[in-house]
Short mmCIF file of C-alpha atoms and ligand atoms in Angstrom, two decimals:
data_model
loop_
_atom_site.label_atom_id
_atom_site.label_comp_id
_atom_site.label_asym_id
_atom_site.label_seq_id
_atom_site.Cartn_x
_atom_site.Cartn_y
_atom_site.Cartn_z
CA UNK A 1 185.51 55.12 -97.61
CA UNK A 2 187.33 57.76 -95.61
CA UNK A 3 185.85 61.20 -95.10
CA UNK A 4 188.08 64.20 -95.73
CA UNK A 5 187.53 67.54 -93.98
CA UNK A 6 188.62 70.41 -96.19
CA UNK A 7 189.28 74.07 -95.50
CA UNK A 8 189.99 76.55 -98.27
CA UNK A 9 191.32 79.59 -96.43
CA UNK A 10 190.82 82.57 -98.73
CA UNK A 11 191.35 86.29 -98.27
CA UNK A 12 187.62 86.98 -98.66
CA UNK A 13 186.06 83.78 -97.40
CA UNK A 14 186.87 80.43 -95.83
CA UNK A 15 185.13 77.46 -97.46
CA UNK A 16 184.77 74.54 -95.07
CA UNK A 17 183.33 71.19 -95.93
CA UNK A 18 183.63 67.46 -96.32
CA UNK A 19 184.70 65.40 -99.31
CA UNK A 20 185.63 61.93 -100.46
CA UNK A 21 188.86 60.31 -101.66
CA UNK A 22 187.74 60.65 -105.25
CA UNK A 23 187.32 64.40 -104.99
CA UNK A 24 183.55 64.55 -104.53
CA UNK A 25 182.07 67.26 -102.33
CA UNK A 26 179.75 65.98 -99.57
CA UNK A 27 179.02 69.29 -97.88
CA UNK A 28 180.33 72.87 -97.81
CA UNK A 29 179.73 76.24 -96.21
CA UNK A 30 181.21 79.69 -96.70
CA UNK A 31 182.46 81.81 -93.80
CA UNK A 32 183.62 85.43 -94.23
CA UNK A 33 187.30 86.13 -93.56
CA UNK A 34 187.33 88.83 -90.87
CA UNK A 35 189.63 88.42 -87.86
CA UNK A 36 191.22 85.06 -86.98
CA UNK A 37 189.18 84.97 -83.74
CA UNK A 38 185.83 85.47 -85.46
CA UNK A 39 186.48 83.39 -88.54
CA UNK A 40 188.11 80.46 -86.76
CA UNK A 41 185.32 80.31 -84.17
CA UNK A 42 182.89 79.65 -87.04
CA UNK A 43 185.21 77.11 -88.66
CA UNK A 44 185.51 75.18 -85.37
CA UNK A 45 181.75 75.40 -84.87
CA UNK A 46 181.10 73.98 -88.36
CA UNK A 47 183.27 70.89 -87.85
CA UNK A 48 182.15 70.34 -84.23
CA UNK A 49 179.56 67.65 -84.96
CA UNK A 50 181.20 66.26 -88.12
CA UNK A 51 183.05 62.96 -88.39
CA UNK A 52 186.18 62.82 -90.55
CA UNK A 53 189.50 60.97 -90.82
CA UNK A 54 191.91 63.64 -92.06
CA UNK A 55 191.94 67.33 -92.87
CA UNK A 56 193.31 69.23 -95.87
CA UNK A 57 193.94 72.96 -95.56
CA UNK A 58 194.74 75.11 -98.58
CA UNK A 59 195.47 78.71 -97.75
CA UNK A 60 196.19 82.09 -99.28
CA UNK A 61 199.86 82.89 -98.84
CA UNK A 62 202.45 83.47 -97.88
CA UNK A 63 202.40 80.49 -95.56
CA UNK A 64 204.91 78.08 -94.08
CA UNK A 65 204.10 74.62 -95.50
CA UNK A 66 207.50 73.06 -94.72
CA UNK A 67 207.17 70.18 -92.26
CA UNK A 68 209.62 70.45 -89.40
CA UNK A 69 209.97 74.21 -89.72
CA UNK A 70 209.48 76.27 -86.53
CA UNK A 71 206.60 78.16 -88.08
CA UNK A 72 205.05 75.20 -89.94
CA UNK A 73 201.33 75.76 -90.35
CA UNK A 74 201.48 79.53 -90.06
CA UNK A 75 200.19 82.19 -92.38
CA UNK A 76 203.37 84.26 -92.38
CA UNK A 77 203.94 87.90 -93.42
CA UNK A 78 200.75 88.87 -95.19
CA UNK A 79 199.61 92.43 -95.86
CA UNK A 80 196.13 91.17 -94.99
CA UNK A 81 195.17 92.84 -91.69
CA UNK A 82 195.13 90.59 -88.56
CA UNK A 83 196.43 87.41 -90.26
CA UNK A 84 200.20 87.96 -90.17
CA UNK A 85 202.07 85.29 -88.18
CA UNK A 86 198.90 83.36 -87.49
CA UNK A 87 199.24 79.71 -86.51
CA UNK A 88 196.36 78.30 -88.55
CA UNK A 89 197.24 74.60 -88.29
CA UNK A 90 198.15 74.99 -84.59
CA UNK A 91 194.67 76.36 -83.91
CA UNK A 92 192.94 73.54 -85.82
CA UNK A 93 195.12 70.92 -84.08
CA UNK A 94 193.78 72.11 -80.70
CA UNK A 95 190.36 70.80 -81.70
CA UNK A 96 190.91 67.96 -84.17
CA UNK A 97 193.39 65.17 -83.61
CA UNK A 98 193.63 63.97 -87.21
CA UNK A 99 196.46 64.00 -89.77
CA UNK A 100 196.51 67.34 -91.61
CA UNK A 101 198.09 68.48 -94.84
CA UNK A 102 198.77 72.17 -95.37
CA UNK A 103 199.79 73.95 -98.55
CA UNK A 104 198.87 76.93 -100.67
CA UNK A 105 195.38 77.01 -102.15
CA UNK A 106 196.96 77.05 -105.61
CA UNK A 107 199.24 74.07 -105.04
CA UNK A 108 196.16 72.19 -103.81
CA UNK A 109 194.18 73.29 -106.86
CA UNK A 110 197.00 72.18 -109.18
CA UNK A 111 196.97 68.76 -107.51
CA UNK A 112 193.18 68.46 -107.71
CA UNK A 113 193.17 69.48 -111.38
CA UNK A 114 195.88 66.87 -112.08
CA UNK A 115 193.77 64.15 -110.46
CA UNK A 116 190.20 65.08 -111.25
CA UNK A 117 190.16 68.12 -113.53
CA UNK A 118 191.57 69.50 -116.75
CA UNK A 119 194.97 67.91 -116.10
CA UNK A 120 193.65 64.42 -115.40
CA UNK A 121 196.33 61.76 -115.79
CA UNK A 122 199.14 64.30 -116.18
CA UNK A 123 202.04 64.55 -113.75
CA UNK A 124 203.13 68.10 -114.57
CA UNK A 125 200.39 70.65 -114.22
CA UNK A 126 200.22 74.34 -113.33
CA UNK A 127 197.30 76.16 -111.81
CA UNK A 128 197.21 79.94 -111.91
CA UNK A 129 194.55 82.04 -110.22
CA UNK A 130 194.02 85.64 -111.24
CA UNK A 131 191.76 87.23 -108.67
CA UNK A 132 192.30 89.64 -105.78
CA UNK A 133 195.89 88.46 -105.98
CA UNK A 134 197.75 86.23 -108.38
CA UNK A 135 199.00 82.86 -107.25
CA UNK A 136 200.33 79.88 -109.07
CA UNK A 137 200.80 76.32 -107.95
CA UNK A 138 202.59 73.51 -109.68
CA UNK A 139 202.53 69.75 -109.64
CA UNK A 140 205.90 68.44 -110.84
CA UNK A 141 206.32 64.73 -111.43
CA UNK A 142 203.09 64.14 -109.51
CA UNK A 143 204.08 66.16 -106.44
CA UNK A 144 203.29 69.70 -105.33
CA UNK A 145 206.29 71.93 -105.80
CA UNK A 146 208.01 72.95 -102.56
CA UNK A 147 211.54 74.08 -101.80
CA UNK A 148 212.67 76.63 -99.24
CA UNK A 149 208.97 77.32 -99.04
CA UNK A 150 206.14 77.34 -101.60
CA UNK A 151 206.81 79.04 -104.93
CA UNK A 152 205.62 82.65 -105.32
CA UNK A 153 205.00 82.68 -109.03
CA UNK A 154 202.46 85.50 -108.92
CA UNK A 155 205.18 87.99 -107.99
CA UNK A 156 207.52 87.58 -110.93
CA UNK A 157 208.78 90.59 -112.88
CA UNK A 158 207.48 91.25 -116.35
CA UNK A 159 208.26 93.61 -119.21
CA UNK A 160 206.01 96.63 -119.06
CA UNK A 161 203.50 97.17 -121.87
CA UNK A 162 204.54 100.17 -123.97
CA UNK A 163 201.24 102.02 -123.38
CA UNK A 164 201.03 101.29 -119.66
CA UNK A 165 201.71 104.14 -117.23
CA UNK A 166 200.20 102.39 -114.21
CA UNK A 167 202.73 102.31 -111.39
CA UNK A 168 201.63 98.96 -109.96
CA UNK A 169 200.14 98.18 -106.57
CA UNK A 170 201.98 95.26 -104.99
CA UNK A 171 202.88 96.42 -101.46
CA UNK A 172 206.25 94.63 -101.76
CA UNK A 173 207.29 95.17 -105.40
CA UNK A 174 204.92 97.70 -106.93
CA UNK A 175 205.00 96.53 -110.55
CA UNK A 176 205.42 92.77 -110.25
CA UNK A 177 202.86 90.56 -112.01
CA UNK A 178 200.33 90.71 -109.17
CA UNK A 179 200.82 94.46 -108.85
CA UNK A 180 200.10 94.92 -112.56
CA UNK A 181 197.57 92.24 -113.48
CA UNK A 182 195.45 91.12 -110.48
CA UNK A 183 191.81 92.27 -110.31
CA UNK A 184 192.53 95.34 -108.12
CA UNK A 185 195.28 96.49 -110.52
CA UNK A 186 192.83 96.35 -113.43
CA UNK A 187 190.37 98.38 -111.36
CA UNK A 188 192.99 101.00 -110.38
CA UNK A 189 194.41 101.35 -113.88
CA UNK A 190 191.11 101.74 -115.71
CA UNK A 191 188.92 103.22 -112.95
CA UNK A 192 186.26 100.51 -113.11
CA UNK A 193 185.81 96.94 -111.95
CA UNK A 194 186.85 94.16 -114.33
CA UNK A 195 183.34 92.97 -115.10
CA UNK A 196 182.34 96.55 -116.07
CA UNK A 197 185.16 96.66 -118.61
CA UNK A 198 184.10 93.53 -120.50
CA UNK A 199 183.70 95.30 -123.87
CA UNK A 200 186.95 97.32 -123.69
CA UNK A 201 189.31 95.36 -125.90
CA UNK A 202 192.42 97.34 -124.90
CA UNK A 203 191.91 96.30 -121.25
CA UNK A 204 192.00 92.59 -122.03
CA UNK A 205 194.73 92.97 -124.56
CA UNK A 206 197.03 94.54 -121.97
CA UNK A 207 195.95 91.98 -119.37
CA UNK A 208 196.69 89.11 -121.78
CA UNK A 209 200.05 90.68 -122.60
CA UNK A 210 201.10 90.38 -118.94
CA UNK A 211 199.56 86.98 -118.25
CA UNK A 212 201.03 85.50 -121.44
CA UNK A 213 204.52 86.67 -120.51
CA UNK A 214 204.20 84.88 -117.19
CA UNK A 215 202.89 81.75 -118.88
CA UNK A 216 205.86 81.79 -121.28
CA UNK A 217 208.26 81.98 -118.35
CA UNK A 218 206.47 79.14 -116.57
CA UNK A 219 206.63 77.02 -119.74
CA UNK A 220 210.34 77.68 -120.13
CA UNK A 221 211.15 76.93 -116.50
CA UNK A 222 208.80 74.09 -115.53
CA UNK A 223 207.67 72.62 -118.86
CA UNK A 224 204.14 71.87 -117.62
CA UNK A 225 201.95 69.51 -119.65
CA UNK A 226 198.88 71.65 -119.00
CA UNK A 227 198.33 75.22 -117.82
CA UNK A 228 195.08 75.87 -116.02
CA UNK A 229 193.95 79.44 -115.38
CA UNK A 230 191.11 80.33 -113.01
CA UNK A 231 190.01 83.06 -110.58
CA UNK A 232 187.60 85.96 -111.01
CA UNK A 233 189.52 87.79 -113.74
CA UNK A 234 189.66 84.68 -115.97
CA UNK A 235 185.83 84.82 -116.13
CA UNK A 236 186.61 87.21 -119.00
CA UNK A 237 186.82 84.33 -121.43
CA UNK A 238 188.09 86.60 -124.23
CA UNK A 239 191.42 86.49 -122.38
CA UNK A 240 192.08 82.90 -123.38
CA UNK A 241 192.47 83.36 -127.17
CA UNK A 242 194.57 86.46 -126.58
CA UNK A 243 196.86 84.71 -124.08
CA UNK A 244 197.26 81.68 -126.38
CA UNK A 245 198.16 83.92 -129.32
CA UNK A 246 200.73 85.95 -127.35
CA UNK A 247 202.27 82.76 -125.95
CA UNK A 248 202.72 81.29 -129.43
CA UNK A 249 204.08 84.55 -130.84
CA UNK A 250 206.48 85.07 -128.04
CA UNK A 251 207.84 81.50 -127.99
CA UNK A 252 208.15 81.84 -131.77
CA UNK A 253 208.27 78.11 -132.43
CA UNK A 254 211.09 77.52 -129.97
CA UNK A 255 209.35 74.81 -127.94
CA UNK A 256 208.60 72.26 -130.66
CA UNK A 257 205.64 70.49 -129.12
CA UNK A 258 202.29 69.99 -130.80
CA UNK A 259 200.50 70.94 -127.57
CA UNK A 260 201.81 74.48 -128.05
CA UNK A 261 202.18 74.69 -131.83
CA UNK A 262 198.92 73.02 -132.89
CA UNK A 263 196.68 72.35 -129.91
CA UNK A 264 197.13 75.32 -127.63
CA UNK A 265 193.33 75.60 -127.11
CA UNK A 266 193.66 72.43 -125.02
CA UNK A 267 196.94 73.44 -123.41
CA UNK A 268 196.00 76.73 -121.74
CA UNK A 269 192.54 76.14 -120.30
CA UNK A 270 189.93 77.10 -117.71
CA UNK A 271 189.79 74.77 -114.65
CA UNK A 272 188.03 71.45 -115.24
CA UNK A 273 186.71 71.80 -111.67
CA UNK A 274 185.50 75.36 -112.43
CA UNK A 275 184.93 77.57 -109.38
CA UNK A 276 185.41 74.53 -107.12
CA UNK A 277 189.09 74.08 -108.00
CA UNK A 278 190.25 75.77 -104.78
CA UNK A 279 187.96 73.86 -102.44
CA UNK A 280 188.48 70.52 -104.17
CA UNK A 281 192.18 71.38 -103.91
CA UNK A 282 191.83 71.22 -100.13
CA UNK A 283 190.12 67.84 -100.46
CA UNK A 284 193.15 66.75 -102.51
CA UNK A 285 195.43 67.93 -99.70
CA UNK A 286 193.36 65.85 -97.29
CA UNK A 287 193.91 62.83 -99.52
CA UNK A 288 197.67 63.36 -99.19
CA UNK A 289 197.24 63.29 -95.40
CA UNK A 290 195.30 60.04 -95.77
CA UNK A 291 198.07 58.46 -97.82
CA UNK A 292 200.56 59.35 -95.10
CA UNK A 293 198.36 58.03 -92.31
P1 ADP B 301 189.63 85.89 -104.56
O1 ADP B 301 190.86 86.12 -105.36
O2 ADP B 301 189.44 86.92 -103.49
O3 ADP B 301 189.49 84.50 -104.06
P2 ADP B 301 188.18 86.05 -107.07
O4 ADP B 301 188.97 84.97 -107.71
O5 ADP B 301 186.70 86.06 -107.33
O6 ADP B 301 188.35 86.08 -105.51
O7 ADP B 301 188.80 87.41 -107.57
C1 ADP B 301 188.25 88.65 -107.26
C2 ADP B 301 188.80 89.66 -108.25
O8 ADP B 301 188.43 89.28 -109.57
C3 ADP B 301 188.28 91.08 -108.04
O9 ADP B 301 189.32 92.00 -108.23
C4 ADP B 301 187.22 91.22 -109.11
O10 ADP B 301 187.09 92.57 -109.56
C5 ADP B 301 187.72 90.33 -110.22
N1 ADP B 301 186.60 89.73 -110.93
C6 ADP B 301 185.61 88.95 -110.42
N2 ADP B 301 184.73 88.60 -111.35
C7 ADP B 301 185.15 89.18 -112.51
C8 ADP B 301 184.66 89.19 -113.86
N3 ADP B 301 183.53 88.55 -114.21
N4 ADP B 301 185.38 89.88 -114.76
C9 ADP B 301 186.51 90.53 -114.43
N5 ADP B 301 187.01 90.56 -113.19
C10 ADP B 301 186.34 89.90 -112.24
ZN1 ZN B 302 204.75 91.51 -105.73
#
């Protein structure tokens, strides 16, 4: 069986490791995301004595995942210091002459969840992460969604909650979804970290209000068969019943499907792959490279 090298390039840490074609993890290490020079030196060092057939790389965005594009393989204009216009795949290609597949971490996670996780055997699956940022990936008819570039579904515009005076903190849009509902926005609005606010119902009610609106829009646009929500903020499990309730109320019976009307507890769910969804997502990307080999 082929061995897949996988890199999950995150804003806080890079997870590097090896996996199999059926999504099993063989080995993994965590490397802090500092500068490209420092971080990539450790990535290269890790894989130096490893044997593998292909590599899957899932990255925080924005990136250029479009094959044939001049900046294919780059992390593009990110507010993250040092990483703007960084040729991530170009750097890896200098050292490893294997087929590579590159996409967003969340597109990879959506694919992995549709193969091996909560969306097993479904062809239309969304994966949303609510963490330091908000990202969403989608598998549509069995394929990761890509157009001009990857979708940017964490930056959509939402109706403001009537009691919310927070101005928003997205460096591009201020009060887009990420600016209003990612972990750092919760911390700025309420003056404490998310996990310290666990017993404050109004915090999670407002959070669910924003996340549910986004989910409703995703349902109306993409008609996913399963919506999977992960990331640090979703560790607040009380969000799930609130989101499900707001989604049902707001759709108001319009989408006449039992998944939404009767069985929403199994429609909007935590990742089947748990905290590994991102890394296993990169293994899934590697499997795509294998299929194209
Ligand atoms: P990243 O997005 O950097 O990959 P995470 O998904 O862990 O990492 O997200 C980190 C964000 O999630 C931080 O803003 C943090 O405050 C928030 N967070 C982490 N754990 C929890 C928790 N148990 N409850 C609420 N918020 C949390
Ligand atoms: Zn934004």
